[in-house]
mmCIF file of C-alpha atoms in Angstrom:
data_model
loop_
_atom_site.group_PDB
_atom_site.id
_atom_site.type_symbol
_atom_site.label_atom_id
_atom_site.label_comp_id
_atom_site.label_asym_id
_atom_site.label_seq_id
_atom_site.Cartn_x
_atom_site.Cartn_y
_atom_site.Cartn_z
ATOM 1 C CA SER K 316 -26.807 2.022 -69.095
ATOM 2 C CA THR K 317 -24.755 4.338 -71.246
ATOM 3 C CA THR K 318 -24.109 4.307 -74.960
ATOM 4 C CA ALA K 319 -21.696 6.245 -77.106
ATOM 5 C CA VAL K 320 -22.527 8.182 -80.227
ATOM 6 C CA THR K 321 -19.946 7.911 -83.001
ATOM 7 C CA ALA K 322 -18.867 10.663 -85.354
ATOM 8 C CA ASP K 323 -21.630 9.753 -87.815
ATOM 9 C CA GLY K 324 -24.217 10.208 -85.068
ATOM 10 C CA LYS K 325 -25.038 6.523 -84.624
ATOM 11 C CA GLU K 326 -25.355 4.942 -81.199
ATOM 12 C CA GLN K 327 -23.188 1.959 -80.370
ATOM 13 C CA VAL K 328 -25.414 -0.446 -78.457
ATOM 14 C CA THR K 329 -23.415 -3.519 -77.506
ATOM 15 C CA ILE K 330 -24.765 -6.877 -76.405
ATOM 16 C CA PHE K 331 -23.939 -5.810 -72.837
ATOM 17 C CA HIS K 332 -26.332 -2.879 -73.140
ATOM 18 C CA ASN K 333 -29.132 -4.965 -74.631
ATOM 19 C CA LYS K 334 -28.731 -8.653 -75.351
ATOM 20 C CA ASP K 335 -31.801 -8.818 -77.583
ATOM 21 C CA ASN K 336 -31.297 -5.618 -79.515
ATOM 22 C CA PHE K 337 -27.709 -4.575 -80.101
ATOM 23 C CA SER K 338 -26.375 -2.522 -82.993
ATOM 24 C CA VAL K 339 -22.650 -3.237 -82.917
ATOM 25 C CA LYS K 340 -20.625 -6.408 -82.564
ATOM 26 C CA HIS K 341 -16.972 -7.142 -81.862
ATOM 27 C CA PRO K 342 -14.955 -8.108 -84.957
ATOM 28 C CA LEU K 343 -12.298 -10.795 -84.873
ATOM 29 C CA MET K 344 -9.028 -9.978 -86.608
ATOM 30 C CA ASN K 345 -9.432 -13.113 -88.733
ATOM 31 C CA LYS K 346 -12.336 -15.296 -89.783
ATOM 32 C CA TRP K 347 -12.104 -18.715 -88.123
ATOM 33 C CA THR K 348 -13.565 -22.092 -89.079
ATOM 34 C CA LEU K 349 -14.453 -24.796 -86.570
ATOM 35 C CA TRP K 350 -13.980 -28.347 -87.870
ATOM 36 C CA PHE K 351 -14.842 -31.698 -86.295
ATOM 37 C CA THR K 352 -13.369 -35.142 -86.913
ATOM 38 C CA LYS K 353 -15.987 -37.827 -86.513
ATOM 39 C CA PRO K 354 -14.587 -41.040 -85.044
ATOM 40 C CA PRO K 355 -14.381 -43.975 -87.469
ATOM 41 C CA SER K 356 -17.564 -46.041 -87.545
ATOM 42 C CA GLY K 357 -15.587 -49.273 -87.347
ATOM 43 C CA LYS K 358 -16.860 -50.575 -90.663
ATOM 44 C CA GLY K 359 -13.371 -51.190 -92.028
ATOM 45 C CA GLU K 360 -12.776 -48.064 -94.065
ATOM 46 C CA ASN K 361 -10.542 -45.332 -92.728
ATOM 47 C CA ASN K 362 -11.659 -42.507 -94.912
ATOM 48 C CA TRP K 363 -10.177 -39.462 -93.228
ATOM 49 C CA ALA K 364 -11.630 -37.131 -95.839
ATOM 50 C CA ASP K 365 -15.177 -38.226 -94.996
ATOM 51 C CA SER K 366 -14.640 -37.917 -91.266
ATOM 52 C CA LEU K 367 -13.369 -34.327 -91.336
ATOM 53 C CA LYS K 368 -16.380 -32.013 -91.188
ATOM 54 C CA GLU K 369 -16.531 -28.259 -91.503
ATOM 55 C CA VAL K 370 -18.969 -27.022 -88.850
ATOM 56 C CA VAL K 371 -19.116 -23.218 -89.081
ATOM 57 C CA THR K 372 -17.101 -20.108 -90.007
ATOM 58 C CA PHE K 373 -17.439 -17.000 -87.868
ATOM 59 C CA ASP K 374 -15.936 -13.548 -87.452
ATOM 60 C CA SER K 375 -17.280 -11.950 -84.278
ATOM 61 C CA VAL K 376 -16.914 -12.541 -80.537
ATOM 62 C CA GLU K 377 -20.682 -12.744 -80.104
ATOM 63 C CA GLU K 378 -20.991 -15.442 -82.744
ATOM 64 C CA PHE K 379 -18.161 -17.458 -81.164
ATOM 65 C CA TRP K 380 -20.118 -17.669 -77.910
ATOM 66 C CA GLY K 381 -23.329 -18.663 -79.704
ATOM 67 C CA ILE K 382 -21.359 -21.561 -81.186
ATOM 68 C CA TYR K 383 -19.593 -22.502 -77.959
ATOM 69 C CA ASN K 384 -22.803 -22.415 -75.929
ATOM 70 C CA ASN K 385 -24.616 -24.695 -78.377
ATOM 71 C CA ILE K 386 -22.080 -27.365 -79.242
ATOM 72 C CA THR K 387 -20.983 -30.612 -77.601
ATOM 73 C CA LYS K 388 -18.272 -30.073 -75.008
ATOM 74 C CA THR K 389 -14.926 -31.812 -75.560
ATOM 75 C CA SER K 390 -15.430 -33.869 -72.374
ATOM 76 C CA GLU K 391 -18.592 -35.354 -73.912
ATOM 77 C CA LEU K 392 -17.075 -36.415 -77.240
ATOM 78 C CA ALA K 393 -16.363 -40.021 -78.182
ATOM 79 C CA GLN K 394 -12.773 -41.245 -78.407
ATOM 80 C CA LYS K 395 -10.961 -40.424 -81.651
ATOM 81 C CA SER K 396 -12.946 -37.205 -82.047
ATOM 82 C CA ASP K 397 -11.131 -33.942 -82.704
ATOM 83 C CA TYR K 398 -12.108 -30.312 -82.756
ATOM 84 C CA HIS K 399 -9.989 -28.028 -84.964
ATOM 85 C CA LEU K 400 -10.228 -24.235 -84.960
ATOM 86 C CA PHE K 401 -8.332 -22.836 -87.949
ATOM 87 C CA LYS K 402 -8.100 -19.519 -89.739
ATOM 88 C CA ALA K 403 -10.636 -19.566 -92.558
ATOM 89 C CA GLY K 404 -9.172 -20.904 -95.791
ATOM 90 C CA ILE K 405 -6.693 -23.252 -94.097
ATOM 91 C CA ARG K 406 -7.677 -26.923 -93.925
ATOM 92 C CA PRO K 407 -6.626 -28.661 -90.668
ATOM 93 C CA GLU K 408 -4.591 -31.232 -92.593
ATOM 94 C CA TRP K 409 -0.826 -31.314 -92.492
ATOM 95 C CA GLU K 410 -0.583 -32.311 -96.148
ATOM 96 C CA ASP K 411 -2.306 -29.090 -97.184
ATOM 97 C CA VAL K 412 0.169 -26.851 -98.990
ATOM 98 C CA GLN K 413 -0.238 -24.154 -96.327
ATOM 99 C CA ASN K 414 0.648 -26.550 -93.502
ATOM 100 C CA LYS K 415 3.144 -29.008 -94.938
ATOM 101 C CA HIS K 416 6.221 -26.933 -94.116
ATOM 102 C CA GLY K 417 5.007 -26.252 -90.594
ATOM 103 C CA GLY K 418 4.611 -28.023 -87.294
ATOM 104 C CA LYS K 419 2.846 -27.932 -83.985
ATOM 105 C CA TRP K 420 3.310 -27.234 -80.322
ATOM 106 C CA ALA K 421 1.493 -29.955 -78.385
ATOM 107 C CA PHE K 422 0.883 -31.255 -74.895
ATOM 108 C CA GLN K 423 -0.836 -34.423 -73.709
ATOM 109 C CA PHE K 424 -3.052 -34.352 -70.652
ATOM 110 C CA LYS K 425 -3.283 -37.849 -69.203
ATOM 111 C CA LYS K 426 -6.733 -38.753 -67.963
ATOM 112 C CA THR K 427 -5.251 -40.332 -64.835
ATOM 113 C CA SER K 428 -5.256 -36.893 -63.207
ATOM 114 C CA PRO K 429 -8.384 -34.725 -63.217
ATOM 115 C CA CYS K 430 -8.236 -32.573 -66.312
ATOM 116 C CA PRO K 431 -10.560 -29.593 -66.870
ATOM 117 C CA ILE K 432 -10.317 -30.123 -70.618
ATOM 118 C CA ASP K 433 -13.392 -28.025 -71.422
ATOM 119 C CA GLN K 434 -11.914 -25.013 -69.699
ATOM 120 C CA ILE K 435 -8.485 -25.631 -71.228
ATOM 121 C CA TRP K 436 -9.857 -25.940 -74.766
ATOM 122 C CA LEU K 437 -12.010 -22.842 -74.251
ATOM 123 C CA HIS K 438 -8.987 -20.826 -73.143
ATOM 124 C CA VAL K 439 -6.989 -22.064 -76.133
ATOM 125 C CA MET K 440 -9.750 -21.010 -78.533
ATOM 126 C CA LEU K 441 -10.093 -17.600 -76.876
ATOM 127 C CA ALA K 442 -6.351 -17.004 -77.184
ATOM 128 C CA ALA K 443 -6.530 -17.959 -80.866
ATOM 129 C CA ILE K 444 -9.469 -15.712 -81.796
ATOM 130 C CA GLY K 445 -8.163 -12.935 -79.501
ATOM 131 C CA GLU K 446 -4.882 -13.054 -81.486
ATOM 132 C CA THR K 447 -2.657 -13.188 -78.418
ATOM 133 C CA LEU K 448 -0.778 -16.391 -79.281
ATOM 134 C CA GLU K 449 1.879 -14.718 -81.434
ATOM 135 C CA PRO K 450 3.711 -11.394 -81.648
ATOM 136 C CA GLU K 451 2.333 -8.799 -84.042
ATOM 137 C CA GLY K 452 2.525 -9.628 -87.720
ATOM 138 C CA GLU K 453 4.331 -12.968 -87.527
ATOM 139 C CA GLY K 454 1.605 -14.893 -89.323
ATOM 140 C CA GLU K 455 2.668 -18.225 -87.842
ATOM 141 C CA VAL K 456 -0.515 -19.355 -86.101
ATOM 142 C CA MET K 457 -2.619 -21.541 -88.387
ATOM 143 C CA GLY K 458 -4.993 -23.081 -85.874
ATOM 144 C CA VAL K 459 -5.521 -25.036 -82.680
ATOM 145 C CA VAL K 460 -6.636 -28.629 -82.153
ATOM 146 C CA VAL K 461 -7.913 -30.872 -79.380
ATOM 147 C CA ASN K 462 -7.758 -34.653 -79.828
ATOM 148 C CA VAL K 463 -9.844 -36.976 -77.654
ATOM 149 C CA ARG K 464 -8.026 -40.283 -77.285
ATOM 150 C CA LYS K 465 -7.998 -43.326 -74.999
ATOM 151 C CA GLY K 466 -6.473 -42.262 -71.723
ATOM 152 C CA MET K 467 -5.527 -38.748 -72.797
ATOM 153 C CA PHE K 468 -6.394 -35.449 -74.454
ATOM 154 C CA ARG K 469 -3.851 -33.761 -76.720
ATOM 155 C CA VAL K 470 -4.011 -30.008 -77.339
ATOM 156 C CA GLY K 471 -2.020 -28.533 -80.211
ATOM 157 C CA LEU K 472 -1.182 -25.225 -81.873
ATOM 158 C CA TRP K 473 -0.227 -25.454 -85.568
ATOM 159 C CA THR K 474 2.353 -23.093 -87.065
ATOM 160 C CA ARG K 475 3.064 -22.166 -90.667
ATOM 161 C CA THR K 476 6.815 -22.877 -90.424
ATOM 162 C CA VAL K 477 9.240 -24.861 -88.259
ATOM 163 C CA GLY K 478 11.111 -21.695 -87.263
ATOM 164 C CA GLY K 479 13.711 -21.597 -90.015
ATOM 165 C CA ALA K 480 15.186 -18.621 -91.861
ATOM 166 C CA ILE K 481 12.988 -16.835 -94.389
ATOM 167 C CA ARG K 482 14.563 -15.118 -97.370
ATOM 168 C CA GLY K 483 12.409 -12.087 -98.080
ATOM 169 C CA THR K 484 11.540 -12.102 -101.777
ATOM 170 C CA ASN K 485 9.942 -9.160 -103.614
ATOM 171 C CA GLY K 486 10.329 -6.980 -100.529
ATOM 172 C CA GLY K 487 8.599 -9.518 -98.298
ATOM 173 C CA LYS K 488 9.511 -10.215 -94.709
ATOM 174 C CA SER K 489 12.787 -12.004 -94.059
ATOM 175 C CA ARG K 490 14.224 -13.478 -90.884
ATOM 176 C CA THR K 491 17.303 -15.350 -89.746
ATOM 177 C CA ALA K 492 17.146 -18.869 -88.357
ATOM 178 C CA ASP K 493 17.738 -17.454 -84.862
ATOM 179 C CA GLU K 494 14.843 -15.033 -85.272
ATOM 180 C CA GLY K 495 12.639 -17.836 -86.554
ATOM 181 C CA LYS K 496 13.455 -20.033 -83.596
ATOM 182 C CA ALA K 497 12.774 -17.131 -81.221
ATOM 183 C CA VAL K 498 9.345 -16.518 -82.730
ATOM 184 C CA LEU K 499 8.395 -20.175 -82.350
ATOM 185 C CA ALA K 500 9.709 -20.251 -78.783
ATOM 186 C CA GLU K 501 7.615 -17.181 -77.921
ATOM 187 C CA ILE K 502 4.517 -18.847 -79.361
ATOM 188 C CA GLY K 503 5.279 -22.015 -77.392
ATOM 189 C CA LYS K 504 5.686 -20.007 -74.192
ATOM 190 C CA ARG K 505 2.370 -18.207 -74.693
ATOM 191 C CA PHE K 506 0.652 -21.505 -75.487
ATOM 192 C CA LYS K 507 2.067 -23.050 -72.316
ATOM 193 C CA ASP K 508 0.718 -20.100 -70.287
ATOM 194 C CA VAL K 509 -2.729 -20.506 -71.822
ATOM 195 C CA LEU K 510 -2.671 -24.221 -70.960
ATOM 196 C CA GLY K 511 -1.920 -23.253 -67.355
ATOM 197 C CA LEU K 512 0.980 -25.683 -67.083
ATOM 198 C CA PRO K 513 3.569 -25.586 -64.305
ATOM 199 C CA LYS K 514 7.182 -24.833 -65.270
ATOM 200 C CA GLU K 515 8.306 -28.456 -65.044
ATOM 201 C CA GLU K 516 5.822 -29.750 -67.620
ATOM 202 C CA LEU K 517 7.216 -29.513 -71.157
ATOM 203 C CA VAL K 518 5.378 -28.498 -74.306
ATOM 204 C CA GLU K 519 7.026 -29.955 -77.425
ATOM 205 C CA PHE K 520 7.333 -28.730 -80.983
ATOM 206 C CA THR K 521 7.470 -31.203 -83.871
ATOM 207 C CA GLY K 522 7.423 -30.651 -87.607
ATOM 208 C CA HIS K 523 4.442 -32.221 -89.366
ATOM 209 C CA THR K 524 6.633 -34.291 -91.685
ATOM 210 C CA GLU K 525 8.494 -35.820 -88.711
ATOM 211 C CA ALA K 526 5.205 -36.657 -87.017
ATOM 212 C CA ALA K 527 3.875 -38.180 -90.220
ATOM 213 C CA HIS K 528 6.853 -40.517 -90.490
ATOM 214 C CA HIS K 529 7.115 -41.498 -86.861
ATOM 215 C CA GLY K 530 3.652 -40.924 -85.418
ATOM 216 C CA SER K 531 2.745 -38.033 -83.149
ATOM 217 C CA THR K 532 3.941 -39.631 -79.928
ATOM 218 C CA ARG K 533 7.299 -40.955 -81.197
ATOM 219 C CA ALA K 534 8.500 -38.085 -83.389
ATOM 220 C CA LYS K 535 11.515 -36.358 -81.902
ATOM 221 C CA ALA K 536 10.703 -32.856 -80.686
ATOM 222 C CA ARG K 537 12.666 -30.011 -82.281
ATOM 223 C CA PHE K 538 12.099 -27.624 -79.374
ATOM 224 C CA THR K 539 10.569 -27.700 -75.935
ATOM 225 C CA VAL K 540 9.420 -24.923 -73.599
ATOM 226 C CA LEU Q 662 -32.402 -34.999 -97.145
ATOM 227 C CA PRO Q 663 -34.654 -35.195 -94.076
ATOM 228 C CA LEU Q 664 -38.057 -33.509 -94.449
ATOM 229 C CA PRO Q 665 -38.561 -30.388 -92.353
ATOM 230 C CA ASN Q 666 -40.946 -30.757 -89.446
ATOM 231 C CA SER Q 667 -43.020 -27.754 -90.455
ATOM 232 C CA THR Q 668 -43.675 -25.893 -93.649
ATOM 233 C CA GLU Q 669 -42.229 -22.649 -92.275
ATOM 234 C CA ALA Q 670 -38.571 -21.758 -91.896
ATOM 235 C CA PRO Q 671 -37.619 -21.282 -88.238
ATOM 236 C CA MET Q 672 -37.673 -17.653 -87.110
ATOM 237 C CA PRO Q 673 -34.393 -16.251 -85.862
ATOM 238 C CA SER Q 674 -34.354 -15.126 -82.240
ATOM 239 C CA ALA Q 675 -34.049 -11.420 -81.422
ATOM 240 C CA ALA Q 676 -30.424 -11.935 -80.464
ATOM 241 C CA LEU Q 677 -29.666 -13.706 -83.759
ATOM 242 C CA THR Q 678 -31.418 -10.952 -85.724
ATOM 243 C CA SER Q 679 -29.246 -8.389 -83.936
ATOM 244 C CA LEU Q 680 -26.130 -10.434 -84.645
ATOM 245 C CA ARG Q 681 -26.874 -10.520 -88.362
ATOM 246 C CA SER Q 682 -27.574 -6.823 -88.722
ATOM 247 C CA ALA Q 683 -25.071 -5.389 -86.217
ATOM 248 C CA ARG Q 684 -22.173 -3.318 -87.572
ATOM 249 C CA PHE Q 685 -18.613 -4.187 -86.674
ATOM 250 C CA ILE Q 686 -17.066 -1.808 -84.160
ATOM 251 C CA GLU Q 687 -14.445 0.317 -85.947
ATOM 252 C CA ASP Q 688 -12.847 2.139 -83.043
ATOM 253 C CA ILE Q 689 -12.715 0.034 -79.910
ATOM 254 C CA THR Q 690 -12.027 3.039 -77.668
ATOM 255 C CA SER Q 691 -15.235 4.730 -78.809
ATOM 256 C CA VAL Q 692 -17.416 2.104 -77.128
ATOM 257 C CA ASN Q 693 -18.868 3.137 -73.778
ATOM 258 C CA TYR Q 694 -19.252 -0.174 -71.937
ATOM 259 C CA PRO Q 695 -21.937 -0.244 -69.221
ATOM 260 C CA SER Q 696 -20.774 -0.324 -65.605
ATOM 261 C CA GLY Q 697 -19.680 -3.797 -64.570
ATOM 262 C CA PHE Q 698 -18.185 -4.501 -67.991
ATOM 263 C CA MET Q 699 -14.634 -3.724 -69.024
ATOM 264 C CA SER Q 700 -13.123 -2.847 -72.366
ATOM 265 C CA PRO Q 701 -10.362 -4.971 -73.896
ATOM 266 C CA ASN Q 702 -6.930 -4.436 -72.383
ATOM 267 C CA PRO Q 703 -5.867 -1.144 -74.032
ATOM 268 C CA ALA Q 704 -2.245 -2.289 -74.254
ATOM 269 C CA LEU Q 705 -3.322 -4.855 -76.848
ATOM 270 C CA ASN Q 706 -4.732 -2.304 -79.277
ATOM 271 C CA PRO Q 707 -2.476 0.737 -79.581
ATOM 272 C CA ASN Q 708 -4.048 1.446 -82.958
ATOM 273 C CA ALA Q 709 -7.612 1.347 -81.710
ATOM 274 C CA SER Q 710 -9.394 2.694 -84.752
ATOM 275 C CA ASN Q 711 -8.287 0.319 -87.521
ATOM 276 C CA GLY Q 712 -11.075 -2.197 -86.986
ATOM 277 C CA LYS Q 713 -8.612 -4.976 -86.138
ATOM 278 C CA PHE Q 714 -8.524 -5.816 -82.437
ATOM 279 C CA LYS Q 715 -6.826 -8.223 -80.092
ATOM 280 C CA TYR Q 716 -8.835 -9.331 -77.080
ATOM 281 C CA ASP Q 717 -7.650 -10.639 -73.728
ATOM 282 C CA LYS Q 718 -9.271 -13.686 -72.146
ATOM 283 C CA GLU Q 719 -10.933 -11.738 -69.328
ATOM 284 C CA PHE Q 720 -12.626 -9.414 -71.817
ATOM 285 C CA LEU Q 721 -13.849 -12.336 -73.946
ATOM 286 C CA MET Q 722 -15.152 -14.269 -70.931
ATOM 287 C CA GLN Q 723 -17.616 -11.443 -70.197
ATOM 288 C CA PHE Q 724 -19.667 -12.592 -73.186
ATOM 289 C CA ALA Q 725 -19.940 -16.212 -72.002
ATOM 290 C CA ASN Q 726 -23.452 -16.008 -70.580
ATOM 291 C CA VAL Q 727 -24.593 -13.127 -72.754
ATOM 292 C CA PHE Q 728 -24.873 -14.621 -76.253
ATOM 293 C CA THR Q 729 -26.368 -18.020 -75.567
ATOM 294 C CA GLU Q 730 -28.581 -18.351 -78.644
ATOM 295 C CA LYS Q 731 -27.933 -20.746 -81.504
ATOM 296 C CA PRO Q 732 -25.884 -18.775 -84.019
ATOM 297 C CA SER Q 733 -27.901 -19.744 -87.103
ATOM 298 C CA VAL Q 734 -31.452 -20.900 -87.869
ATOM 299 C CA ASP Q 735 -30.129 -24.163 -89.350
ATOM 300 C CA TRP Q 736 -27.919 -24.856 -86.317
ATOM 301 C CA ASP Q 737 -29.635 -28.090 -85.220
ATOM 302 C CA SER Q 738 -29.263 -29.744 -88.620
ATOM 303 C CA ARG Q 739 -25.732 -28.396 -89.010
ATOM 304 C CA ILE Q 740 -24.750 -30.018 -85.716
ATOM 305 C CA ARG Q 741 -26.581 -33.244 -86.529
ATOM 306 C CA ASP Q 742 -24.651 -33.502 -89.827
ATOM 307 C CA THR Q 743 -21.257 -32.835 -88.260
ATOM 308 C CA VAL Q 744 -20.675 -33.301 -84.535
ATOM 309 C CA GLY Q 745 -23.831 -35.331 -84.011
ATOM 310 C CA GLU Q 746 -25.831 -35.512 -80.785
ATOM 311 C CA PRO Q 747 -23.761 -36.275 -77.645
ATOM 312 C CA ASP Q 748 -25.380 -39.706 -77.332
ATOM 313 C CA SER Q 749 -24.855 -40.667 -80.946
ATOM 314 C CA ALA Q 750 -21.254 -39.447 -80.746
ATOM 315 C CA ARG Q 751 -20.528 -42.150 -78.196
ATOM 316 C CA PRO Q 752 -19.839 -45.660 -79.505
ATOM 317 C CA SER Q 753 -22.281 -48.169 -78.047
ATOM 318 C CA THR Q 754 -19.500 -50.063 -76.291
ATOM 319 C CA ALA Q 755 -18.412 -47.096 -74.181
ATOM 320 C CA ARG Q 756 -20.771 -47.394 -71.195
#
């Protein structure tokens, strides 16, 4: 096996060179937090705040796999469970100030056909932590979610905005409504590719406030890809 | 809080010790991956030395069976307090 010596003379031994004694690890562009929603216990209270649990925050590829290899797979979770993988510092709640003006791309996999949900959710998480879900510098991706429900799994990608115009203030980034819509459409397209869906299946985008008023399955989609 | 089973804190595995002390790679093109392993898709990281890297799925999948250890010494209790064991996560009616 070969190693490389950096300018400061140190060897870079990766986990591939030596899985029990490595000196460098692969950074993620962002820190990410994995959250879990515990299904209601059926005792009459519906305390969402108590059911949402922060599991772990991580910032390297190696650590991600330690987590993934030692956690319950989506296919083994009880109904009404969710996993959420969000950039650190962003709560996976639409009412949170960072999310309330945003929305989500989502697709439902019906359990009537065989659904490799573990592989799908893994690929979604890898695309999130690998930072390939959005074009450079857009800052739209907030997190990804998988919901385990009766008869179906829903997979979602949460965005900071609903694709509107942004007026750049204090020299900040601005964009037109058309540009905003194009960014969201690009994210939706990449998400659809990661989900491995055929062309005829549609992934829908809804704003969080619409979904809150009408329920996730009845809210009218703003865009589809 | 539940009492610990032993009076000693659990020892981290060798892999976990490495994980904690390893430095972050700063220039992704400076890493010489062993044969059989590929680097991240170079097209994703035109600015390879800024410490901020994008990774393609195929690159990330190479690690799947390589870091298999629990990522912290308190992992079992962390999981018990959040996700719960697979059996306890299932409601008793779902059989």
